[in-house]
Short mmCIF file of C-alpha atoms in Angstrom, two decimals:
data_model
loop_
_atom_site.label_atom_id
_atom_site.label_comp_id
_atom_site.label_asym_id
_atom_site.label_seq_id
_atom_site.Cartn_x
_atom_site.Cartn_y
_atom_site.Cartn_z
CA UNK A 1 42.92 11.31 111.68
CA UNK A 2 39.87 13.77 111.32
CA UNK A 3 39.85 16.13 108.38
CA UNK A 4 40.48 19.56 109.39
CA UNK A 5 37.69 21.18 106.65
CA UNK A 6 34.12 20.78 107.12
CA UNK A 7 32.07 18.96 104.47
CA UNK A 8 29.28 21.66 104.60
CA UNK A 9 31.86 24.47 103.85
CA UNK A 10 32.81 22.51 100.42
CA UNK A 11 31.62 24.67 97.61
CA UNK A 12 32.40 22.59 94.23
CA UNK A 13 30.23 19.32 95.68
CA UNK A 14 26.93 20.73 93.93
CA UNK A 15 28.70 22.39 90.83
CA UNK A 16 27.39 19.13 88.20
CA UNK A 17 23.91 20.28 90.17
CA UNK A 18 24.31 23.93 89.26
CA UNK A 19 25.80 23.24 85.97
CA UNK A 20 22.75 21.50 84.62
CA UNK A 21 20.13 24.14 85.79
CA UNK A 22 21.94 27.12 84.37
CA UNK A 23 22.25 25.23 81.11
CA UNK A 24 18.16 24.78 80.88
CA UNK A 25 18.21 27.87 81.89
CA UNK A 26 20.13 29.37 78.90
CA UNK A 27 18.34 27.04 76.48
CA UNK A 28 14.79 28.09 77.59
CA UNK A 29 15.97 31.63 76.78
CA UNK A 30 17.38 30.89 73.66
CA UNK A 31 14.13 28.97 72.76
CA UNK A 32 11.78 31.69 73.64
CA UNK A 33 14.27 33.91 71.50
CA UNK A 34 13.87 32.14 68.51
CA UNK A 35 9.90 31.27 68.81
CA UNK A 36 9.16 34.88 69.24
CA UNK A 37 6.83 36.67 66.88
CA UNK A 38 5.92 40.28 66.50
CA UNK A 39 3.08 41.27 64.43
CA UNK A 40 2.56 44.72 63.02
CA UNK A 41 0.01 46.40 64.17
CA UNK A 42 -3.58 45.84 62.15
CA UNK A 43 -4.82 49.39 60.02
CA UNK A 44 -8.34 49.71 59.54
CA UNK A 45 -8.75 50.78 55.69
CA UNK A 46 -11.80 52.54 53.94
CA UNK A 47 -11.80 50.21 51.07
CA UNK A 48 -15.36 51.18 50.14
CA UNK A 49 -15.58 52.58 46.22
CA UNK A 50 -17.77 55.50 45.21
CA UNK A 51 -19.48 54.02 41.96
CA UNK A 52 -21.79 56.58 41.49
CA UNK A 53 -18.73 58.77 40.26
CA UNK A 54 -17.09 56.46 38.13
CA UNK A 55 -21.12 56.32 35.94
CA UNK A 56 -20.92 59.77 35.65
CA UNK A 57 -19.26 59.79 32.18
CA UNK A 58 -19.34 62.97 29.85
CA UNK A 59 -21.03 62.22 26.31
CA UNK A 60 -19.00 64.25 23.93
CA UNK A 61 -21.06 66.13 21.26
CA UNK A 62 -21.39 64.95 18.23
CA UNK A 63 -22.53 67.01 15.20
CA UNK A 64 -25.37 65.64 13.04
CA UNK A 65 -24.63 64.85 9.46
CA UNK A 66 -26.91 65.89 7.20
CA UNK A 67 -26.90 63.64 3.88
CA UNK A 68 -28.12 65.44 1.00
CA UNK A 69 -31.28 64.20 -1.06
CA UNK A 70 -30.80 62.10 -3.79
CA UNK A 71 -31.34 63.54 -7.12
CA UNK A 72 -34.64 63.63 -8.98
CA UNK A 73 -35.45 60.74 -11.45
CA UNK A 74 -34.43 62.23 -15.53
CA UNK A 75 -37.71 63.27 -17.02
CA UNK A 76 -39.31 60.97 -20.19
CA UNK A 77 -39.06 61.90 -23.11
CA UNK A 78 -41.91 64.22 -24.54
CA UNK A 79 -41.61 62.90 -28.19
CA UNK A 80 -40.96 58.59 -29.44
CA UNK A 81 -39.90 57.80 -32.34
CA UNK A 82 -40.56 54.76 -33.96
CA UNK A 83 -37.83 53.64 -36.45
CA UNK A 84 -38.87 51.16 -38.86
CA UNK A 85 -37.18 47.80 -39.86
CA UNK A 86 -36.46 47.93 -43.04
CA UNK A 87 -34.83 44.28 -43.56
CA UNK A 88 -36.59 41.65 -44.43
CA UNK A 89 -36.29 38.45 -42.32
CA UNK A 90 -36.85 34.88 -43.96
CA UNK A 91 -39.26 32.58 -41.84
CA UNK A 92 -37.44 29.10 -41.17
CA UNK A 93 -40.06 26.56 -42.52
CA UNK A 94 -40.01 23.72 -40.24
CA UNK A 95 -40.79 20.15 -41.99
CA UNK A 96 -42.79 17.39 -40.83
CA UNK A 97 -40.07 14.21 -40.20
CA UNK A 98 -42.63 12.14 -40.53
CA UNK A 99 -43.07 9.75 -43.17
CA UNK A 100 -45.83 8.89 -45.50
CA UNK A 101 -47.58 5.69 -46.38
CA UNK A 102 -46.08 6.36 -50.33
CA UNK A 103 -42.67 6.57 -49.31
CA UNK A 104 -40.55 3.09 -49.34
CA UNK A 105 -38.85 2.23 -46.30
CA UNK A 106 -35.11 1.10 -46.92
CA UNK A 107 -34.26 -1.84 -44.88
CA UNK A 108 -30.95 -1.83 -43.28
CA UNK A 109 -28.87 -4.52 -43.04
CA UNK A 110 -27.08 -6.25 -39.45
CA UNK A 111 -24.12 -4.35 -38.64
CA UNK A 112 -21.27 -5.74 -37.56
CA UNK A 113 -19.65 -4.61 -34.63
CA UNK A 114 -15.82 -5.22 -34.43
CA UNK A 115 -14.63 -6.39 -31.39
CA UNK A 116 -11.58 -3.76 -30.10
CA UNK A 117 -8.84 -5.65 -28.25
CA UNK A 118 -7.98 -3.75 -24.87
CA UNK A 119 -4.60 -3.29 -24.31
CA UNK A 120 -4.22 -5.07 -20.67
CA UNK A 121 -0.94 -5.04 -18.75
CA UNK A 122 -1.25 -8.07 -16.10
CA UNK A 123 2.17 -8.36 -13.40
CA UNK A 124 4.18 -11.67 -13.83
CA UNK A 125 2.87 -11.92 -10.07
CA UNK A 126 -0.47 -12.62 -10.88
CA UNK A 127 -0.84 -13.52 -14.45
CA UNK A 128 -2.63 -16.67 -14.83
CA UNK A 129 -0.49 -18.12 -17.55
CA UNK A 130 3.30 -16.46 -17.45
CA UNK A 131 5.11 -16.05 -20.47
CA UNK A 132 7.23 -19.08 -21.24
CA UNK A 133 10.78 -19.02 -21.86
CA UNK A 134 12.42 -20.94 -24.62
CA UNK A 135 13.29 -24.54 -23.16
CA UNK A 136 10.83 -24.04 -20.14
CA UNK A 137 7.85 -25.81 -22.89
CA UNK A 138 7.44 -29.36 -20.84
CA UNK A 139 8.34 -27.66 -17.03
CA UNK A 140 5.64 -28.51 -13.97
CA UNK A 141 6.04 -24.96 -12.78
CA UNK A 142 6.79 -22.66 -15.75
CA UNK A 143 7.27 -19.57 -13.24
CA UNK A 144 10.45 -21.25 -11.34
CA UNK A 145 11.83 -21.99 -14.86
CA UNK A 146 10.99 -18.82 -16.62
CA UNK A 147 13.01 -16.92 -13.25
CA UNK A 148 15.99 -19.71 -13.48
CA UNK A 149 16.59 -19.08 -17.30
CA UNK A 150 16.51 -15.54 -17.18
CA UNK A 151 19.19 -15.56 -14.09
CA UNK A 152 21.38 -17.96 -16.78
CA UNK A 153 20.60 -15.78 -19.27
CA UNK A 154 22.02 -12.76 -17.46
CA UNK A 155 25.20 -15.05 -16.39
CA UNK A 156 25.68 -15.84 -20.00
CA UNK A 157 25.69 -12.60 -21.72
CA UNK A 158 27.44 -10.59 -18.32
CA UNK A 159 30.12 -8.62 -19.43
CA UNK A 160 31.46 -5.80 -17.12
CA UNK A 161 32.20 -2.74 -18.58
CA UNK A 162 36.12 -1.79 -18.80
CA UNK A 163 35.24 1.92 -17.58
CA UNK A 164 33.42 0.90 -14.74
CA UNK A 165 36.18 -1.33 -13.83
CA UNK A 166 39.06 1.43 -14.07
CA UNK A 167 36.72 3.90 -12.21
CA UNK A 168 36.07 1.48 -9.38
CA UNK A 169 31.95 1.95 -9.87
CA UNK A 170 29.83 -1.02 -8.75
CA UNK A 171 26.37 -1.65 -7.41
CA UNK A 172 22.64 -2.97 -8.46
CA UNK A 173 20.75 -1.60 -12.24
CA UNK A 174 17.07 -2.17 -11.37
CA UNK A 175 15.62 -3.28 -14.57
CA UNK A 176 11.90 -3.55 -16.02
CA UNK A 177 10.82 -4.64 -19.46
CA UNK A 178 7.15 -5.74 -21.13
CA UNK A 179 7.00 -8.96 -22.66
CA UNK A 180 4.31 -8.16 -25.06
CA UNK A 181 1.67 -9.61 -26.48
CA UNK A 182 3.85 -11.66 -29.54
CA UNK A 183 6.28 -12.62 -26.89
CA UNK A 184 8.78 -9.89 -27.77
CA UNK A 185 10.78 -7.64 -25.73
CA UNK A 186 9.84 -3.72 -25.23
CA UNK A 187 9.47 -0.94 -23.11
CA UNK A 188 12.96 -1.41 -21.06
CA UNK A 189 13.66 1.01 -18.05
CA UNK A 190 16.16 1.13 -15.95
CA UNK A 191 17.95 2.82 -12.73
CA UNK A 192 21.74 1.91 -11.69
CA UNK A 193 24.46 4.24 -10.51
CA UNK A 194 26.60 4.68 -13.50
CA UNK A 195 25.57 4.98 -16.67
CA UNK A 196 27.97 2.35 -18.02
CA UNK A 197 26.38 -0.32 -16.27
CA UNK A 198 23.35 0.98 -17.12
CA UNK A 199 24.36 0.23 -20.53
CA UNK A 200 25.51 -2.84 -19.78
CA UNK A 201 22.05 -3.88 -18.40
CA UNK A 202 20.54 -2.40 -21.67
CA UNK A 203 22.49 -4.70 -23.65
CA UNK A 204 22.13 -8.08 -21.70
CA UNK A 205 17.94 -7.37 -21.81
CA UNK A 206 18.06 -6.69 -25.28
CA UNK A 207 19.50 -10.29 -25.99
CA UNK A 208 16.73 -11.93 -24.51
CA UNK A 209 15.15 -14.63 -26.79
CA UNK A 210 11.71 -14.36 -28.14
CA UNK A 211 9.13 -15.63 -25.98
CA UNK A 212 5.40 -17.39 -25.93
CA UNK A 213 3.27 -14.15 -24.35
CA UNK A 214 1.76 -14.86 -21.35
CA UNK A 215 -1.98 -15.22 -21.23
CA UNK A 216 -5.18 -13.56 -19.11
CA UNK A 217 -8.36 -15.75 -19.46
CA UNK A 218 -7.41 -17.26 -22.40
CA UNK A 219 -6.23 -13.72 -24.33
CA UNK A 220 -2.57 -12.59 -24.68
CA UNK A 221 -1.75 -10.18 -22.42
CA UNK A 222 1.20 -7.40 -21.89
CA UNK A 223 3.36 -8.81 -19.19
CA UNK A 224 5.70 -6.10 -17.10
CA UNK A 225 8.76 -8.08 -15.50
CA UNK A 226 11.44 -6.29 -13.34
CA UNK A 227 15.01 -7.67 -12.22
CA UNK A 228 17.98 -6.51 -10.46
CA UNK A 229 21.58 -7.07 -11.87
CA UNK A 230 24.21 -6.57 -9.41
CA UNK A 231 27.63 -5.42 -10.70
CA UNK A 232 30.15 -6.25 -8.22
CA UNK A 233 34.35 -5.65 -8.24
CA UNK A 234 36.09 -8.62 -7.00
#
């Protein structure tokens, strides 16, 4: 059976074709749109400055000062009088120190110079001979010793104080003392946080036994020794 249109006379058989050029077209437009550029339109300016007028500056006047002269030198006197000194003044009489044959020369006997001990402060660190604690005679290293019998020492004669207990105060008393030159104890200091264990420290330093002084080339010697004593609530 033959088909009563015509294919020619279809009109929607090109409309993808059509379709496709109108949208380039549109989008070329739109393109050119957005690329276009308009520039303002270019001003010729005199942008030349006239410096001879700016130089030409007025100098205001200025009115001269005249200083005045300076004042003539005071005249000399016409008349000097000469005033007399009427005081007599002794003339010192300078004698010769030099001595004459006549005169016996004294001799003087030697002098003896006395020898004035230094009072030298060496650390326990670095002292060639430390001090020696009581039992610690006969030990191969006297420093260990000396340290162990002052930490029994301190064990020994530890007392906590009753104040410090009821007030709940504990920590470390830093402690320094001189062992002097007779082997005796002096010079304590101390830092702690109360002042009850402070005394406390005081006390257990004070106890400490008499001891041989430590010695610096062969001379007794002031030795400064610090330790800490910890006070501690169980």
């Amino acid at each position: 059976m033959e088909p009563k249109k015509n294919p020619k006379a279809d009109v929607g058989r090109n409309s993808t074709l059509y379709f496709v050029i109108g949208l380039a077209a549109v989008l070329a437009l739109v393109y050119g749109a957005m690329e276009w550029k308009k520039y303002d339109k270019a001003s010729d300016y005199d942008i030349s400055m006239n410096v001879e007028d700016q130089l030409d500056e007025e100098v205001p006047m200025t009115e001269q000062i005249k200083t005045p002269p300076p004042p003539p030198p005071p005249a000399a006197p016409e008349v000097i009088e000469v005033v007399e000194d009427e005081e007599e003044v002794e003339e010192t009489v300078i004698e010769s120190t030099e001595t004459s044959q006549e005169e016996e020369v004294i001799e003087i006997e030697e002098v003896e110079v006395e020898e004035v001990e230094e009072d030298i402060s060496v650390p326990f660190a670095v002292i060639e001979d430390v001090p020696i604690f009581p039992g610690c005679e006969n030990a191969k290293d006297k420093k260990a010793c000396f340290q162990e019998q002052m930490q029994n020492h301190i064990r020994k004669n530890f007392r906590y104080p009753e104040i410090a207990q009821e007030m709940g105060v504990q920590g470390r008393v830093s402690v320094i003392f001189v062992i002097q030159k007779d082997g005796s104890i002096g010079n304590i200091r101390m830092r702690g946080p109360d002042k009850n264990l402070e005394a406390e420290a005081m006390r257990i330093i004070q106890k400490l036994p008499k001891m041989t002084p430590g010695k610096q080339r062969g001379r007794p010697v002031k030795v400064p020794f610090s330790i800490p004593i910890t006070f501690k609530l169980q």
